[in-house]
Structures are given as C-alpha cells and as structure tokens.
C-alpha cells in the first residue's frame, strides 16, 4: 500500500471514523497497579480495570492512558521495561489485555499505552547481551563510552537520585549513558537496528488494537556534541518516521509527546503539515502556570504562555492536565517562580522531589472546593484535550511518607471498607498503603460516598465533563485571549465555525472567565468583536447582561469564581 494522507473522516457503512477523535476526547490516566485488584494479591490488575470500565464510562471518559504494564523490575513504576511485549504477570496476561481493548472499544472508549523508548531496564535482555558481548548483535544497542566526561552540558533529570548521566558497568568495563535512573540505560538511536527493534514493538501493540501511544521522555532519544540532548534534529527525524508508519498502516491511531520543555520547543513535537510528528503533546508550559495563578492571584503568566503556544498545525491538540503520576514539575519555570511555588505548595521539604512537588491535586489546593472547581473549569476550557489523573475526580489525598512519586500512586479509593474497596488482600500486602490521613482518609473520600451525595466533587466533575462534551468548540475551537481591567481575571473566547468534522456542525462562541482573586471582584472585559452579543450561562442556560455596544462587558465574580458563557452575536 502506498502513502495515503487521510484528512477527511473515513466513512464505512454504519460507522464514521473521526480521525481527529483525540481533539474531542476526555482522557483519564490510570495505572493498572493502582485501580482495582481482582484477585486479592494486593496489586491492581487488568481484570480489575476491565471490571471498572462502567464507572469510567459513566464519568464520561473517552480514552484511557495506561502507564507501562510490561515486564519490569518496577524500580521506576514500570518505566523500567524488561520486555516490551510481555505483561508483568501480577497485572495479567496478553489475553486479558486484548479483552480490555475489546471491552473499552465496545464502550466507545480508546486505549492509549505508554511507550518508554528512550531507555530500558538494565534487566532487559538487550542490555544484558550488550554488556556481556560488545561485538554481538546487541553490542551497540546502548550508549557506551570509555569516559564519563562526554556531554557535560546535558542536565540531570533526577538530581535527588543521580549525580551523573553516566554509570560504570563492571562487566563491560565501560560507562553507559542514562538520562534517568542509573538502572535505566539509554538506547542508542544512532544504531538503525534499535529503530527496527522499537518499531517492531510499536507494531506489536498497534496490531493488538491500541489506539495510540504516549511517547515517554521523547525529547531525549539522541545526544550530540553541540546540543543539550533535548529535541535534537535526529530525534525529530525519528518521530517523523514513526508518524509516517502510523499514518500509512494504522490511520486513526495517535502519538502523544511527553516533552517537558519550553513552549516553542514543545510545540516543535507537533511537526508541520508537510512533516507531521505527534498528534498531541502534553501542555507542560501551561500546567505549572495554572498553579502559579491560583496563588499569585494574577492571570499574567497564563496570558503570556497562551499567546506563545497557539501557532500549531490545525490537527494538533494539546494534552492539558493538572496532575499526573509524576511530580508537579517546575523545571520549565524561572527560578523566582519556582521558589514561590515551593513556598506555596511544598512548604515541607518532604513534599519536594527532584525539581518538583510530589503531591496530588486535592492536597496541593488544600482541599478547597472552590479552587478544585476553578482549576477544573480552566482545564476543561483551555485549548486541547483534558487529561485527568485517577482519583483526582474524588479529591483523593496523598502520602508524603512514601518514597519518591509513590506519594501520589496509592490505591484508588472505592468504598469505606477494608483497603478502600480496592483489594481483599491483607492490608499489609497492598503494593502501597491506602491513604488514611486526617482529611483524606478513605472512609470519607471514596467513590461510593461521593456517588451518594449529589453535590460531591465527583458529580460536579462528571457534570462539567458532559457539558464540555456537548460543545465541540472546547475541543476544536480557536482561542482569543481578551483584555481585562483586573489582573486577577483571565478571559478568553473559544470559537468554532462548526464545519469539517462529522460532529458539531453549529458555529459556536463561548466566553470563558476565571477569577484567581481570593475575594470577590468586579471586572470589565474588552470583547470588541462581540459588541451587542447576548450571553447565556452554559450550565443553566440563564441569560447574563449582554456585551455593550462598545464591546465591553462588566461582570462581578465571587471568590475564585468562573463563567462559561455562550455568546450569541447580534
Ligand atoms: C515518566 C516518569 C519516569 C521517567 C523515566 C517519564 O518521563 O513519566 O514516571 O520516571 O519517564 O522513565
């Protein structure tokens, strides 16, 4: 089959495949280990996840992102892969994985898996062969050197654990390069056989039916003497090659870049129309600035970063998020802002790890319902597709007495029963203990009790998800940031012309307004293109004061309040 470029939806009898489904999807990150233990061994598993798909469907989730569940010594939460095509036995079997894909697809839910291609575990047979047989077929699979002084400008990503990107191997008697933990040697992408091997892995999972990949640590594939080892030109070439394979042989499957970089550098991972790279990229530039705004009571940083990240291909989608399984990274903010963030959010040094904060969303926001709502309202209104982290929909807490990022990877809290209903195992056998802190104890914070309260955070988030999904403008529309006379207020219009997709053929404009002030405020917003427009609240439908004939709107907002207002132009 020759190269085919798909731009329009593919229509089969009775079925329309929207190739840009990812632009309208709500994603949910769930670690197999953490969600539900079906066999009482203390660890979550695939069968457990399958049994909870109804819950995720009810919540309104369109796609799951599963961090690695492959064979692994689990020294880095599974990001240390020992075999890319085997499932860790405690998580289940390949047949169960196939069943997960089928059952998810039956619910119109997609499965995106994580692929750490930059490195493997030192337990991977490729590494074992490489260290013991330098002249053998795997001898050149990793980045070996006689000295540990090469590339001194490449930063260390885990400074709390590593003081060099090189480690000495006593078998081969050479140094190997590692961007992350020293037990995670980097693969050598200058070796074409490494390309073949990882492309085989990609095909293996696509043939099993997965809908896409999160490309873990993707900026770091290549190193060079001139660059800093982040987004080197050869790395982008490799991603283009991967994208061409996906587009040609697996249209409709997606690639998501995990590139924790400065705004323009992250945007580069989308590529261009002519040379596309990833369909999506996590919005690392926006994420820390949301948290900054919540405490600084100023929208300035967000306004600045939003204007920097708009110029991307029309099919590209940001993956916006508040939290994930890693620390809230502060690598890409200035030193001054980083110190402010530590002061606000990580006042106990135990809350920090590497260059970031290892806490969950609810604890970061001190369980403030107003802030949780504001943060989610913003998340769901920003350009791109939102990614939720399991448990944040019920405001789960964390456990900073656990090491590293395990603090926010504890078992999902389903009920007030033993082990929070996660597992029937002896509590001491759980892979991590359930949260039992004063405020976030599982006896209070759990799915069952929130289902029983119509005003719970869980019901609130589900409602927002459904409102968002009823308005394609949020996924597909453009953004225009508006001037306001109050620095605490962020206002933007999302606009969608309503054409070109199999869904949502109505043009729509939605004015979104967020107040970061810790007290009520009045604000005047300039919306020159909307003079005379009528405004209606998107949740209740109630009419608001119209924008005046000069294109100005006067509003008052309660403490940390927000509005989503449908604008009907005159
Ligand atoms: C993952 C981390 C992991 C690292 C090294 C990432 O960026 O998100 O959880 O520790 O890659 O594999």
CSV table of C-alpha atoms in Angstrom, one decimal, residues 59-295:
chain,number,residue,atom,x,y,z
A,59,UNK,CA,-17.8,9.6,34.3
A,60,UNK,CA,-17.6,10.5,30.6
A,61,UNK,CA,-14.1,9.3,29.9
A,62,UNK,CA,-13.3,8.7,26.2
A,63,UNK,CA,-9.8,7.4,26.3
A,64,UNK,CA,-7.5,5.8,28.9
A,65,UNK,CA,-3.8,6.4,29.2
A,66,UNK,CA,-2.1,3.4,30.8
A,67,UNK,CA,1.4,3.9,32.1
A,68,UNK,CA,3.6,0.9,31.4
A,69,UNK,CA,2.3,-2.5,32.4
A,70,UNK,CA,5.1,-4.5,30.8
A,71,UNK,CA,7.5,-7.0,32.4
A,72,UNK,CA,9.6,-4.8,34.7
A,73,UNK,CA,11.5,-4.9,38.0
A,74,UNK,CA,9.3,-1.9,38.9
A,75,UNK,CA,12.1,0.2,40.2
A,76,UNK,CA,10.6,3.2,38.3
A,77,UNK,CA,6.9,2.4,38.3
A,78,UNK,CA,7.2,0.2,35.2
A,79,UNK,CA,9.1,2.9,33.2
A,80,UNK,CA,12.0,0.5,33.5
A,81,UNK,CA,10.9,-2.1,30.9
A,82,UNK,CA,12.5,-5.6,30.9
A,83,UNK,CA,10.4,-6.8,28.0
A,84,UNK,CA,8.2,-4.6,25.8
A,85,UNK,CA,5.9,-7.4,24.6
A,86,UNK,CA,5.3,-9.2,27.9
A,87,UNK,CA,2.8,-8.1,30.5
A,88,UNK,CA,4.0,-8.1,34.1
A,89,UNK,CA,2.4,-11.4,35.5
A,90,UNK,CA,0.9,-9.7,38.5
A,91,UNK,CA,-1.0,-7.4,36.1
A,92,UNK,CA,-2.4,-10.2,33.9
A,93,UNK,CA,-2.0,-11.7,30.5
A,94,UNK,CA,-2.0,-10.6,26.9
A,95,UNK,CA,-5.4,-12.2,26.5
A,96,UNK,CA,-6.7,-10.0,29.3
A,97,UNK,CA,-5.1,-7.0,27.6
A,98,UNK,CA,-7.0,-7.9,24.4
A,99,UNK,CA,-10.1,-8.2,26.4
A,100,UNK,CA,-9.5,-4.8,27.9
A,101,UNK,CA,-9.2,-3.3,24.4
A,102,UNK,CA,-12.4,-5.1,23.2
A,103,UNK,CA,-14.4,-4.1,26.2
A,104,UNK,CA,-13.2,-0.5,26.0
A,105,UNK,CA,-14.0,-0.3,22.3
A,106,UNK,CA,-17.5,-1.7,23.0
A,107,UNK,CA,-18.0,1.4,25.2
A,108,UNK,CA,-16.5,3.7,22.6
A,109,UNK,CA,-13.5,4.2,24.8
A,110,UNK,CA,-10.0,4.2,23.5
A,111,UNK,CA,-6.8,2.8,24.9
A,112,UNK,CA,-3.6,4.7,24.7
A,113,UNK,CA,-0.5,3.0,26.1
A,114,UNK,CA,2.8,4.4,27.4
A,115,UNK,CA,6.0,3.6,25.5
A,116,UNK,CA,9.3,4.4,27.2
A,117,UNK,CA,11.5,4.1,24.1
A,118,UNK,CA,14.4,6.3,25.3
A,119,UNK,CA,15.7,3.6,27.7
A,120,UNK,CA,15.1,0.1,29.1
A,121,UNK,CA,15.6,-1.5,32.4
A,122,UNK,CA,19.2,-2.8,33.0
A,123,UNK,CA,17.3,-6.2,33.3
A,124,UNK,CA,16.2,-6.1,29.7
A,125,UNK,CA,17.9,-9.0,27.7
A,126,UNK,CA,19.1,-6.4,25.2
A,127,UNK,CA,21.2,-4.7,27.9
A,128,UNK,CA,22.4,-8.0,29.4
A,129,UNK,CA,23.6,-9.0,25.9
A,130,UNK,CA,25.1,-5.6,25.3
A,131,UNK,CA,27.2,-5.6,28.4
A,132,UNK,CA,28.4,-9.2,28.1
A,133,UNK,CA,29.0,-9.3,24.3
A,134,UNK,CA,30.2,-5.9,22.9
A,135,UNK,CA,30.8,-7.4,19.5
A,136,UNK,CA,27.5,-9.3,19.4
A,137,UNK,CA,24.2,-8.2,17.8
A,138,UNK,CA,23.2,-6.1,20.8
A,139,UNK,CA,26.7,-4.7,21.5
A,140,UNK,CA,25.8,-1.3,20.0
A,141,UNK,CA,22.2,-1.1,21.4
A,142,UNK,CA,23.2,1.3,24.2
A,143,UNK,CA,25.3,4.4,24.5
A,144,UNK,CA,28.7,3.2,25.7
A,145,UNK,CA,31.8,5.2,26.4
A,146,UNK,CA,35.3,4.8,27.8
A,147,UNK,CA,34.8,8.1,29.7
A,148,UNK,CA,32.1,9.6,31.8
A,149,UNK,CA,33.1,13.1,30.8
A,150,UNK,CA,31.2,13.3,27.5
A,151,UNK,CA,28.3,15.7,27.1
A,152,UNK,CA,28.8,17.6,30.4
A,153,UNK,CA,26.1,20.1,29.4
A,154,UNK,CA,23.3,17.6,29.4
A,155,UNK,CA,21.2,18.3,32.6
A,156,UNK,CA,20.5,15.6,35.2
A,157,UNK,CA,16.7,15.0,35.4
A,158,UNK,CA,16.6,13.2,38.7
A,159,UNK,CA,19.1,15.2,40.7
A,160,UNK,CA,17.8,13.8,44.1
A,161,UNK,CA,19.0,10.3,43.0
A,162,UNK,CA,21.7,10.7,40.4
A,163,UNK,CA,24.8,12.9,40.2
A,164,UNK,CA,25.9,11.9,36.7
A,165,UNK,CA,24.3,10.8,33.4
A,166,UNK,CA,26.9,8.0,33.2
A,167,UNK,CA,27.3,4.8,35.1
A,168,UNK,CA,30.1,2.3,35.1
A,169,UNK,CA,29.3,-1.2,34.1
A,170,UNK,CA,31.6,-3.7,35.8
A,171,UNK,CA,31.0,-6.4,33.2
A,172,UNK,CA,31.8,-4.5,30.0
A,173,UNK,CA,34.1,-2.2,31.9
A,174,UNK,CA,32.8,0.9,30.1
A,175,UNK,CA,30.4,3.7,31.1
A,176,UNK,CA,26.8,3.7,29.8
A,177,UNK,CA,24.6,6.8,29.4
A,178,UNK,CA,21.3,7.2,31.3
A,179,UNK,CA,19.1,10.2,31.3
A,180,UNK,CA,17.0,8.9,34.2
A,181,UNK,CA,17.9,6.4,36.9
A,182,UNK,CA,21.3,4.5,36.6
A,183,UNK,CA,19.3,1.3,36.2
A,184,UNK,CA,17.7,2.7,33.0
A,185,UNK,CA,20.4,2.7,30.3
A,186,UNK,CA,19.5,4.8,27.2
A,187,UNK,CA,19.0,3.0,23.9
A,188,UNK,CA,21.4,4.0,21.1
A,189,UNK,CA,19.2,5.5,18.4
A,190,UNK,CA,22.2,6.1,16.1
A,191,UNK,CA,22.0,2.3,15.6
A,192,UNK,CA,19.5,1.5,12.8
A,193,UNK,CA,18.8,-1.9,14.5
A,194,UNK,CA,17.5,0.0,17.5
A,195,UNK,CA,15.0,1.7,15.2
A,196,UNK,CA,13.9,-1.7,13.8
A,197,UNK,CA,13.5,-3.2,17.3
A,198,UNK,CA,11.4,-0.3,18.7
A,199,UNK,CA,9.3,-0.1,15.5
A,200,UNK,CA,8.6,-3.8,15.9
A,201,UNK,CA,7.3,-3.0,19.4
A,202,UNK,CA,5.1,-0.2,18.1
A,203,UNK,CA,3.6,-2.6,15.5
A,204,UNK,CA,3.1,-5.3,18.1
A,205,UNK,CA,0.8,-3.1,20.2
A,206,UNK,CA,-0.9,-1.4,17.3
A,207,UNK,CA,-1.7,-4.9,15.8
A,208,UNK,CA,-3.2,-5.7,19.2
A,209,UNK,CA,-5.6,-2.8,18.8
A,210,UNK,CA,-4.3,0.0,20.9
A,211,UNK,CA,-5.4,3.5,19.8
A,212,UNK,CA,-2.1,5.2,20.4
A,213,UNK,CA,1.0,5.8,22.4
A,214,UNK,CA,2.2,8.3,24.9
A,215,UNK,CA,5.8,8.7,23.8
A,216,UNK,CA,7.6,8.8,27.1
A,217,UNK,CA,10.6,11.0,27.5
A,218,UNK,CA,10.7,11.5,23.8
A,219,UNK,CA,13.0,14.6,23.6
A,220,UNK,CA,15.9,12.6,24.9
A,221,UNK,CA,16.4,9.9,22.1
A,222,UNK,CA,19.6,11.4,20.7
A,223,UNK,CA,22.5,13.2,22.1
A,224,UNK,CA,25.0,15.4,20.3
A,225,UNK,CA,28.3,17.3,21.0
A,226,UNK,CA,26.6,20.6,20.0
A,227,UNK,CA,23.2,20.3,21.6
A,228,UNK,CA,21.8,19.6,25.1
A,229,UNK,CA,20.3,16.3,24.2
A,230,UNK,CA,16.7,17.6,24.2
A,231,UNK,CA,14.9,17.6,20.9
A,232,UNK,CA,18.0,17.1,18.7
A,233,UNK,CA,17.2,17.2,14.9
A,234,UNK,CA,17.7,13.4,14.7
A,235,UNK,CA,15.1,12.9,17.4
A,236,UNK,CA,12.5,14.8,15.3
A,237,UNK,CA,13.5,12.8,12.2
A,238,UNK,CA,12.8,9.6,14.1
A,239,UNK,CA,9.4,10.8,15.3
A,240,UNK,CA,8.5,11.8,11.7
A,241,UNK,CA,9.4,8.3,10.5
A,242,UNK,CA,7.2,6.8,13.2
A,243,UNK,CA,4.3,9.1,12.4
A,244,UNK,CA,4.6,8.1,8.7
A,245,UNK,CA,4.3,4.4,9.6
A,246,UNK,CA,1.3,5.1,11.9
A,247,UNK,CA,-0.5,7.3,9.3
A,248,UNK,CA,0.2,4.8,6.5
A,249,UNK,CA,-0.6,1.5,8.2
A,250,UNK,CA,-2.7,2.5,11.2
A,251,UNK,CA,-4.7,5.6,10.4
A,252,UNK,CA,-6.7,6.9,13.4
A,253,UNK,CA,-4.1,5.9,16.0
A,254,UNK,CA,-2.2,8.6,17.7
A,255,UNK,CA,1.1,9.6,19.2
A,256,UNK,CA,1.4,11.9,22.2
A,257,UNK,CA,4.6,13.6,23.1
A,258,UNK,CA,5.8,13.8,26.7
A,259,UNK,CA,8.2,16.7,26.2
A,260,UNK,CA,8.8,18.7,29.3
A,261,UNK,CA,10.3,21.7,27.6
A,262,UNK,CA,9.9,25.4,27.0
A,263,UNK,CA,6.8,26.4,25.0
A,264,UNK,CA,8.3,26.7,21.4
A,265,UNK,CA,10.3,23.5,21.9
A,266,UNK,CA,7.3,21.5,23.0
A,267,UNK,CA,5.3,22.8,20.0
A,268,UNK,CA,8.1,21.5,17.8
A,269,UNK,CA,7.0,18.0,18.6
A,270,UNK,CA,3.8,18.5,16.5
A,271,UNK,CA,6.0,19.0,13.4
A,272,UNK,CA,4.3,20.6,10.4
A,273,UNK,CA,1.5,19.8,7.9
A,274,UNK,CA,4.2,18.6,5.5
A,275,UNK,CA,6.2,16.8,8.1
A,276,UNK,CA,3.9,15.8,10.9
A,277,UNK,CA,5.2,14.5,14.2
A,278,UNK,CA,2.9,13.9,17.2
A,279,UNK,CA,-0.8,14.4,17.1
A,280,UNK,CA,-0.8,15.6,20.7
A,281,UNK,CA,1.7,17.0,23.2
A,282,UNK,CA,1.3,17.5,26.9
A,283,UNK,CA,0.9,21.1,27.7
A,284,UNK,CA,3.9,21.3,30.1
A,285,UNK,CA,4.1,25.1,29.6
A,286,UNK,CA,0.6,25.8,30.8
A,287,UNK,CA,0.4,23.4,33.7
A,288,UNK,CA,2.6,25.0,36.3
A,289,UNK,CA,1.3,28.4,35.4
A,290,UNK,CA,-2.2,27.4,36.4
A,291,UNK,CA,-0.9,26.6,39.9
A,292,UNK,CA,1.1,29.8,39.9
A,293,UNK,CA,-2.0,31.9,39.0
A,294,UNK,CA,-4.1,30.2,41.8
A,295,UNK,CA,-1.7,31.6,44.4
